[in-house]
Coordinates of C-alpha atoms in Angstrom, one line a residue:
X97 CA 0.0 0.0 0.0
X98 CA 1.2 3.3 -0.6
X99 CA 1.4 5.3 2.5
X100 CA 0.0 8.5 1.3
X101 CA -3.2 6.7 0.9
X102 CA -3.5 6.5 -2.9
X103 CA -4.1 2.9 -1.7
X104 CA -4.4 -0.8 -3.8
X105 CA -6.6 -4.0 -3.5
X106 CA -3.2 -6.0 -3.5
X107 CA -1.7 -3.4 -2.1
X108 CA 1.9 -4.6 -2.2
X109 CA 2.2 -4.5 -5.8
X110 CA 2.2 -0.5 -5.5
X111 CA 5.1 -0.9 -3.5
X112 CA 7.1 -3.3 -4.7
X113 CA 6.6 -2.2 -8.5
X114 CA 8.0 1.4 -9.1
X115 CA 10.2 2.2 -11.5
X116 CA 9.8 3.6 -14.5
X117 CA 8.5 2.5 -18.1
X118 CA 9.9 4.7 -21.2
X119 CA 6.1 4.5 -23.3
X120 CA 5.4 6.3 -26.1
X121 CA 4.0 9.5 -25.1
X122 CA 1.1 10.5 -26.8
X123 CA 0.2 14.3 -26.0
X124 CA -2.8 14.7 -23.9
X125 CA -6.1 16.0 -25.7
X126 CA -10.0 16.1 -25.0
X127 CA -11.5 12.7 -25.8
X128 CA -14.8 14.1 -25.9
X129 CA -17.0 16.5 -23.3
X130 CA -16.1 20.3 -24.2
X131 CA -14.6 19.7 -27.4
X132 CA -10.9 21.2 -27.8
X133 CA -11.4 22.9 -24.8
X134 CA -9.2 22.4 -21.3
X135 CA -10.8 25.6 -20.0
X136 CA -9.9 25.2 -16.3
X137 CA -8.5 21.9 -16.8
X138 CA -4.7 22.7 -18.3
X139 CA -2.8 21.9 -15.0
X140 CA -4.7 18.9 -14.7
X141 CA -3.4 17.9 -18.5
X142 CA 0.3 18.6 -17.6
X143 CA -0.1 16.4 -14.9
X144 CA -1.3 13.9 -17.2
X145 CA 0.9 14.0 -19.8
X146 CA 4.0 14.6 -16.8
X147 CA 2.4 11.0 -15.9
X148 CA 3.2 9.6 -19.4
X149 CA 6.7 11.0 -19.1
X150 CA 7.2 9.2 -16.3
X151 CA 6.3 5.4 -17.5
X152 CA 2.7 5.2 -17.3
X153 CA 1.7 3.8 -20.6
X154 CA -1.8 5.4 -21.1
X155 CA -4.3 7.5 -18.8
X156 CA -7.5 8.2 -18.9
X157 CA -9.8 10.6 -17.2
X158 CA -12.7 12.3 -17.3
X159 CA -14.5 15.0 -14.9
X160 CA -17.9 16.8 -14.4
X161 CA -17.8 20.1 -12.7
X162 CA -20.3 23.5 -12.7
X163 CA -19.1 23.8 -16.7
X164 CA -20.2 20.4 -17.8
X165 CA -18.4 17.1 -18.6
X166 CA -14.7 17.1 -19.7
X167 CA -12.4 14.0 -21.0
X168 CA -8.5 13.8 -22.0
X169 CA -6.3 10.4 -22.3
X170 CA -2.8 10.1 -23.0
X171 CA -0.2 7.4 -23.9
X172 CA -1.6 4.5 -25.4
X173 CA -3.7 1.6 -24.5
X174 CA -1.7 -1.3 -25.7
X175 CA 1.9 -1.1 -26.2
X176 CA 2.3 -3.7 -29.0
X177 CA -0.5 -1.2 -31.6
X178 CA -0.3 1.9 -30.1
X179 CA -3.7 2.2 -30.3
X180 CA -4.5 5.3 -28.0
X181 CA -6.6 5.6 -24.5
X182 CA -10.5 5.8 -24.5
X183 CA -12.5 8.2 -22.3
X184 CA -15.0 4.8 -22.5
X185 CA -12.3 2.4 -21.1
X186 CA -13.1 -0.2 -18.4
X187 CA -10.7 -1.0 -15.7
X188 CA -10.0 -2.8 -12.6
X189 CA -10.7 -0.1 -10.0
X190 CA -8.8 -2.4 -6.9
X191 CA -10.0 -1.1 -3.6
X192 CA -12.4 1.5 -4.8
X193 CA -14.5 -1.7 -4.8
X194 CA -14.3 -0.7 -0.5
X195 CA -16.5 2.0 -0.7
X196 CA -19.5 -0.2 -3.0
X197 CA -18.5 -2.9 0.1
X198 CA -19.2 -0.1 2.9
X199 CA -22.1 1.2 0.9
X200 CA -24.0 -1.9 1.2
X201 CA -23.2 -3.1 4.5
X202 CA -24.7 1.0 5.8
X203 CA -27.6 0.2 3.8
X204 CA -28.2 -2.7 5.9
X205 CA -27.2 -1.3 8.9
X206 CA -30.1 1.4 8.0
X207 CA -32.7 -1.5 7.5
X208 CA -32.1 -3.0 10.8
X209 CA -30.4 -5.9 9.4
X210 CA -27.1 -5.7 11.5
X211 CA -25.2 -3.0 13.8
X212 CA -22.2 -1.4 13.0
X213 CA -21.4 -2.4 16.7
X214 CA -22.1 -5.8 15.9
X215 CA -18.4 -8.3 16.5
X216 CA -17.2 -10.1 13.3
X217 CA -17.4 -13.3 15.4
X218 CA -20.8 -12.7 16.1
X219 CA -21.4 -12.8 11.9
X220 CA -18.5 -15.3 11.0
X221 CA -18.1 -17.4 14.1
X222 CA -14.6 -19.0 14.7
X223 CA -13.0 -17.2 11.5
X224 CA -11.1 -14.4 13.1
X225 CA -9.0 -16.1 15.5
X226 CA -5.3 -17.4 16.3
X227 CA -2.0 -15.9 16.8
X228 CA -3.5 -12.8 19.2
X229 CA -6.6 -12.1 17.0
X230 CA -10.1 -12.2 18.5
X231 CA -13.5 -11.5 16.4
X232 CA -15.2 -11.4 19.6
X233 CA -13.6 -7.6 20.1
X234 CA -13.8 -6.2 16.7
X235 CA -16.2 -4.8 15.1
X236 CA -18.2 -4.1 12.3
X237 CA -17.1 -0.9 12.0
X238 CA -13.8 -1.4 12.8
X239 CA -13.1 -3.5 9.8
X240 CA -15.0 -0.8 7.5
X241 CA -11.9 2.5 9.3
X242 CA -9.5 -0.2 9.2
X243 CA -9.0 0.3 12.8
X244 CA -9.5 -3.2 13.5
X245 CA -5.6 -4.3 13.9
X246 CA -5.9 -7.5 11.7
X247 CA -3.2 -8.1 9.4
X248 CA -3.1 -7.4 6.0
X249 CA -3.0 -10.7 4.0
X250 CA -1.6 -9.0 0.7
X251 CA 1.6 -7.9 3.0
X252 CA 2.4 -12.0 3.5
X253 CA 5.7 -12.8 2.0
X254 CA 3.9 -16.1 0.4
X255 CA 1.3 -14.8 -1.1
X256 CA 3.0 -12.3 -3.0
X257 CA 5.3 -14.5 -4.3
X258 CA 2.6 -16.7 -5.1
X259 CA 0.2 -14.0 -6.9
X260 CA 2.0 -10.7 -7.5
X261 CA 5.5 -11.4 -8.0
X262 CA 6.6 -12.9 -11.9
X263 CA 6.9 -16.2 -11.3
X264 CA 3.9 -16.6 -9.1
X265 CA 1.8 -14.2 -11.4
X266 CA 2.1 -16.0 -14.2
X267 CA 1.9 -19.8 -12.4
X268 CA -1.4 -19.0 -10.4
X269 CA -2.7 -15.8 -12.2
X270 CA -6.3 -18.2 -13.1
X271 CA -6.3 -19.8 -9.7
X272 CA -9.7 -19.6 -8.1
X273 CA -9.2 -17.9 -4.2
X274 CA -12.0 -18.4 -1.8
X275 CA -12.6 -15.9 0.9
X276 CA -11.7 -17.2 3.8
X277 CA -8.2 -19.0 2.2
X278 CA -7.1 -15.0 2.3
X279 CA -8.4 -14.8 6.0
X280 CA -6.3 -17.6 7.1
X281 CA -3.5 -16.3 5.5
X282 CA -4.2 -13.2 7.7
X283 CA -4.7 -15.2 10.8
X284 CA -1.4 -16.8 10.2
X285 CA 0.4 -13.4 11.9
X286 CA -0.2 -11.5 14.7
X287 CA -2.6 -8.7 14.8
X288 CA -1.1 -5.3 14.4
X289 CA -2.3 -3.8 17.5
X290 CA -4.8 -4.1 19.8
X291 CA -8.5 -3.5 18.1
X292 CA -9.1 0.1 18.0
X293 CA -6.2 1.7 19.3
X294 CA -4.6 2.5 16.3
X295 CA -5.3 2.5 12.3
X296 CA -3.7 0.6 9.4
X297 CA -4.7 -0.3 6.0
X298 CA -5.7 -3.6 5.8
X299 CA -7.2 -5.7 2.8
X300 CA -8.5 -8.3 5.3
X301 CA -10.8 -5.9 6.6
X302 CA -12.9 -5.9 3.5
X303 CA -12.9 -9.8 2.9
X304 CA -14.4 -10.2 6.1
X305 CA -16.7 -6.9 4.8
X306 CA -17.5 -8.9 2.3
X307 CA -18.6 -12.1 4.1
X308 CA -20.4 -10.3 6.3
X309 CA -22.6 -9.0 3.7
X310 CA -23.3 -12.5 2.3
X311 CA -24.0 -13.8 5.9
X312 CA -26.7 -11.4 6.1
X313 CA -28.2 -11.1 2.9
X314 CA -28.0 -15.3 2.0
X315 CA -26.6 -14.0 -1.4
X316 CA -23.0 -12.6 -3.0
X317 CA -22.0 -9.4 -2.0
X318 CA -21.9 -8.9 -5.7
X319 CA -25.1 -9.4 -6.3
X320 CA -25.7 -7.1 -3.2
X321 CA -23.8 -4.6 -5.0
X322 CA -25.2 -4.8 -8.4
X323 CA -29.1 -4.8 -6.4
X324 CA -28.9 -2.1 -4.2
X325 CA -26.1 -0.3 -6.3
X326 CA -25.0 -0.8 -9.6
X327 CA -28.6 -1.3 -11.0
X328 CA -30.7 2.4 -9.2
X329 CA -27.8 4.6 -10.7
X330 CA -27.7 2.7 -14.2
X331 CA -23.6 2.1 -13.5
X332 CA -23.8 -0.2 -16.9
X333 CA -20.1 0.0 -17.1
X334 CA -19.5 -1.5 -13.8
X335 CA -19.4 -4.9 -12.7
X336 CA -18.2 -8.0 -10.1
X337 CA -16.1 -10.2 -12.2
X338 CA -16.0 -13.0 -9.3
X339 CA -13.5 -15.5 -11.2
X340 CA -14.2 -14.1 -14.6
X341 CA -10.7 -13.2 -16.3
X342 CA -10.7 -10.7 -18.9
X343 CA -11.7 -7.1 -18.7
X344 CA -15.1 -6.2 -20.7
X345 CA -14.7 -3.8 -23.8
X346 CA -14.2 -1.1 -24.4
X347 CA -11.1 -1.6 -22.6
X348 CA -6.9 -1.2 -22.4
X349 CA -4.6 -3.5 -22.0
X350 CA -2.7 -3.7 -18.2
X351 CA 1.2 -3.7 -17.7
X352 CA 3.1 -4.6 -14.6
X353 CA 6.8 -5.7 -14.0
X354 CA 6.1 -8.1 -11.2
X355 CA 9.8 -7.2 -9.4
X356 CA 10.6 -6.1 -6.2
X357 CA 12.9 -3.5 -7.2
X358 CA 10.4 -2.5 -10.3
X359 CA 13.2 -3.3 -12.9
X360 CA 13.1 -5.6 -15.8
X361 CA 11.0 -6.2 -18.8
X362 CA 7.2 -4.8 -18.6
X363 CA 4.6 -7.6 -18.7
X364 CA 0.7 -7.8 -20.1
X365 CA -1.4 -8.6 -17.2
X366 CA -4.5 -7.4 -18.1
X367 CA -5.9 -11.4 -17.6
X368 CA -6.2 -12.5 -14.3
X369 CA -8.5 -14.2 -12.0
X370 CA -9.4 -11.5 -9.6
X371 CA -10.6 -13.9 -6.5
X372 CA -7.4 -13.0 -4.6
X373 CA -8.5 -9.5 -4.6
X374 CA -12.7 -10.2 -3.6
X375 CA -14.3 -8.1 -1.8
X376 CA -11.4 -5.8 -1.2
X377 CA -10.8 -5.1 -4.6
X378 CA -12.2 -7.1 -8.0
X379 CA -14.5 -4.4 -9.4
X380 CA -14.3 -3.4 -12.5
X381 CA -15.8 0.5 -13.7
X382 CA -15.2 3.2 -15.9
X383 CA -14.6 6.8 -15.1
X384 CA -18.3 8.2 -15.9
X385 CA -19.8 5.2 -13.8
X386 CA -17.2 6.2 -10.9
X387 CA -18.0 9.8 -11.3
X388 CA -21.7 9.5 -10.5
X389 CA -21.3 6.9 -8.2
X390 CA -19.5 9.3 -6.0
X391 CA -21.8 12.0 -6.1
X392 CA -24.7 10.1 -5.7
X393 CA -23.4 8.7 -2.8
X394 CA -22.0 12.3 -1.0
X395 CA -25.3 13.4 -2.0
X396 CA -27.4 11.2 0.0
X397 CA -29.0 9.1 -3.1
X398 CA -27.9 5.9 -1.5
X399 CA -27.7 6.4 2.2
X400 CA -29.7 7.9 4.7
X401 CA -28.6 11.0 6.8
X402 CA -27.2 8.8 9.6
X403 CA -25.1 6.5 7.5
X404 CA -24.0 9.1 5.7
X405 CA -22.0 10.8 8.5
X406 CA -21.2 8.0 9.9
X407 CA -19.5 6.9 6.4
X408 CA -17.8 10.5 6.8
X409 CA -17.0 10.5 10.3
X410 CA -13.2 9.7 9.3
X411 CA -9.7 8.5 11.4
X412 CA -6.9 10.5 11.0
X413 CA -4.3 9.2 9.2
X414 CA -1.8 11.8 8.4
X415 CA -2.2 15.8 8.2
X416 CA -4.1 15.5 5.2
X417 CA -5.5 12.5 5.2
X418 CA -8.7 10.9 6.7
X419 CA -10.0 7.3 6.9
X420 CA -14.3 7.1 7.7
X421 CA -16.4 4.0 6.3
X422 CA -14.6 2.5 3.0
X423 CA -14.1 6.7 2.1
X424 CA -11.1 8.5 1.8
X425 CA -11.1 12.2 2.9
X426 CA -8.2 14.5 1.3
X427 CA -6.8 18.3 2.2
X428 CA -5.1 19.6 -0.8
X429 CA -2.7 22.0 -0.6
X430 CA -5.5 25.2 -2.0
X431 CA -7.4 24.0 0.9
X432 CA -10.3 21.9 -1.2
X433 CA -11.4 18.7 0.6
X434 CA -12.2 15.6 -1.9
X435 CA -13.5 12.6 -1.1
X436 CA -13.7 9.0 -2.8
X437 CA -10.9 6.6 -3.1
X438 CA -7.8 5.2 -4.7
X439 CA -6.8 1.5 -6.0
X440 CA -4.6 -0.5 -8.0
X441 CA -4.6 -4.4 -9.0
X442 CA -1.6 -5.6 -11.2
X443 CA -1.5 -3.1 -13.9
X444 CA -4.2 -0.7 -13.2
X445 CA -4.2 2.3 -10.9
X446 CA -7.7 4.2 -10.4
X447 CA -8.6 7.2 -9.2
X448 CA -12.4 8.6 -7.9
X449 CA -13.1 11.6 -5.8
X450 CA -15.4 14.4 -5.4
X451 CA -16.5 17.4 -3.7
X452 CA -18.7 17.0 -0.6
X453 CA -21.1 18.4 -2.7
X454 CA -20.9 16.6 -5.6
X455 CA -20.9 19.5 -7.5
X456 CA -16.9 18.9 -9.3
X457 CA -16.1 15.0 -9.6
X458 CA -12.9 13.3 -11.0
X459 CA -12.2 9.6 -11.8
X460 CA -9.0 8.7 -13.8
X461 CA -7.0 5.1 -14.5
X462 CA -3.2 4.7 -15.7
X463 CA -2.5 1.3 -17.2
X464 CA 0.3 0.3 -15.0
X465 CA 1.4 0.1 -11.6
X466 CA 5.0 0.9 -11.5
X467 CA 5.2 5.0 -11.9
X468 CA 3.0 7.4 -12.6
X469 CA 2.0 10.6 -9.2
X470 CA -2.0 10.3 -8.5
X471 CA -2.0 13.0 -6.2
X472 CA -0.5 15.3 -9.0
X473 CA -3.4 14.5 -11.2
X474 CA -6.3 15.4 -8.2
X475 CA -4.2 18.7 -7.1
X476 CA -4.1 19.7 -10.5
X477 CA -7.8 19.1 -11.1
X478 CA -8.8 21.1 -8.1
X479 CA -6.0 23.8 -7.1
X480 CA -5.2 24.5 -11.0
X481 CA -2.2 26.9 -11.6

């Protein structure tokens, strides 16, 4: 995971792959919206095109503020054709899948259907336990502030030689992972502190999110998600994959380097089976689909008043940075708070925030994992020149 909270669904791929990719660089230019127009959008197209120049093969991005709609890509979209970005691509959006999780579980929460207070064991008996950690202490909402202290399965040394690292990428990268394997994997290391006396970013969290949901429910949180979510706001672009492997059209390919050191040759990873990621991070989107599922949700189309501030009712994490109910809060540096979330799977890095009022959203991908500054993209969005 990368510290400064532009966080992953396997989170250690941001960190171990991070060096740079010399792509083609394809200048940045509207892919539709305002046509040849970057109005107040020209620092946020520098920092699109500085991404390009960095390593990151192909963005794009597309946001909706009090002018209209506005899209620009860059790079290129496969390596081998060149064949430039789309302001229609679908990607994996990694742990922005958390805040569809959190959505659903405060929509229950709202129907009577569990408490936030409720213990994990009390949902999924006997599965959070071993080596110091105890489901009978942690709650539900503890899992969804990642205050809980359980340990992050995607930070195990075996499992990311197993599924993010070359060898084991390309051995196990259509191996089927159930749920709970990734728990125990967890449950194999001590907590990381005491249950909520502290807060870390944990992928764990979600998985048990996840079951939670289908405990209460009797179905897939995906189907959850696609009922209570996906379906209302018409998000046609977005789906679960579950243990489906390719990425539906329109789409881009996806580029890793699978190294710890983020060296050696780049790789096509867009095919993958994305169970090792569940309910912490398999969703696939596009940027329009993220961009009004953001401001429906800060707007109070899918919650009610009381889950809503408690989704907003953050941890802090740093100076700028907040952590509330599978939402990120961000201070930038002209004093604008966003809100949403980052995430990243092997060779896709997403980004979705928007104002607390809804009013100026922003949703962007790059096509690898390696390189490539996030937070220079949102700053330039919303602070400008």
């Amino acid at each position: 995971m990368r510290k400064r909270m532009r966080t992953t669904a396997v989170a250690a791929v941001a960190v171990a792959l991070s060096a740079a990719l010399a792509a083609p660089a394809v200048a940045a230019g509207p892919g539709g919206g305002r046509s040849g127009d970057t109005g107040d959008h020209k620092a946020t197209v520098r920092a699109v095109r500085a991404a390009v120049q960095d390593g990151v093969p192909g963005v794009t991005l597309r946001a909706q503020d009090r002018r209209g709609v506005w899209t620009t890509t860059a790079g290129v979209g496969d390596l081998r054709t060149e064949r430039p970005r789309s302001p229609r691509d679908r990607y994996r959006v990694g742990s922005i899948t958390k805040t569809f999780v959190a959505t659903v579980l405060l929509q229950l929460e709202a129907e009577g259907r569990l408490s936030l207070d409720d213990t994990v064991d009390s949902w999924l008996p006997g599965l959070v336990t071993g080596n110091g950690h105890d489901g009978t202490r942690i709650t539900l909402r503890q899992l969804l502030n990642h205050t809980s202290g359980i340990f992050n399965y995607t930070a195990d040394e075996d499992f990311a030689r197993t599924y993010l690292l070359e060898d084991g990428f390309f051995e196990h990268r259509y191996d089927t992972v159930e749920p709970e394997e990734l728990v125990r994997v967890a449950m194999s290391h001590e907590p990381d502190f005491t249950p909520g006396a502290a807060w870390n970013y944990s992928n764990t969290n979600y998985v048990l999110a996840g079951l939670v949901i289908e405990k209460a429910t009797g179905r897939p949180y995906g189907e959850e998600i696609r009922r209570r979510v996906l379906a209302p706001l018409h998000l046609t672009g977005t789906s679960v994959p579950g243990t489906r492997t390719g990425v539906p059209g329109p789409s881009s390919r996806a580029y890793g380097k699978l190294t710890l050191d983020g060296g050696g040759p780049v790789h096509d990873v867009t095919r993958l089976n994305p169970s090792m990621a569940f309910s912490a991070g398999e969703m696939i989107s596009d940027s329009k689909d993220l961009g009004r599922f953001y401001r429906a949700l800060l707007t109070g189309r899918l919650l009610p008043k009381k889950q809503l501030d408690e989704m907003t009712d953050t941890v802090a994490v740093d100076g700028t940075h907040g952590y509330g109910l599978g939402l990120m809060s961000t201070e930038l540096s002209c004093g604008v708070t966003v809100w949403g979330h980052g995430g990243g799977i092997h060779g896709s890095t997403s980004d979705a925030v928007t104002t607390r009022d809804g009013r100026h959203s922003l949703a962007f991908n790059f096509n690898g994992d390696w390189s490539g500054d996030t937070e220079a993209v949102i700053e330039g969005e919303y602070c400008g020149d």
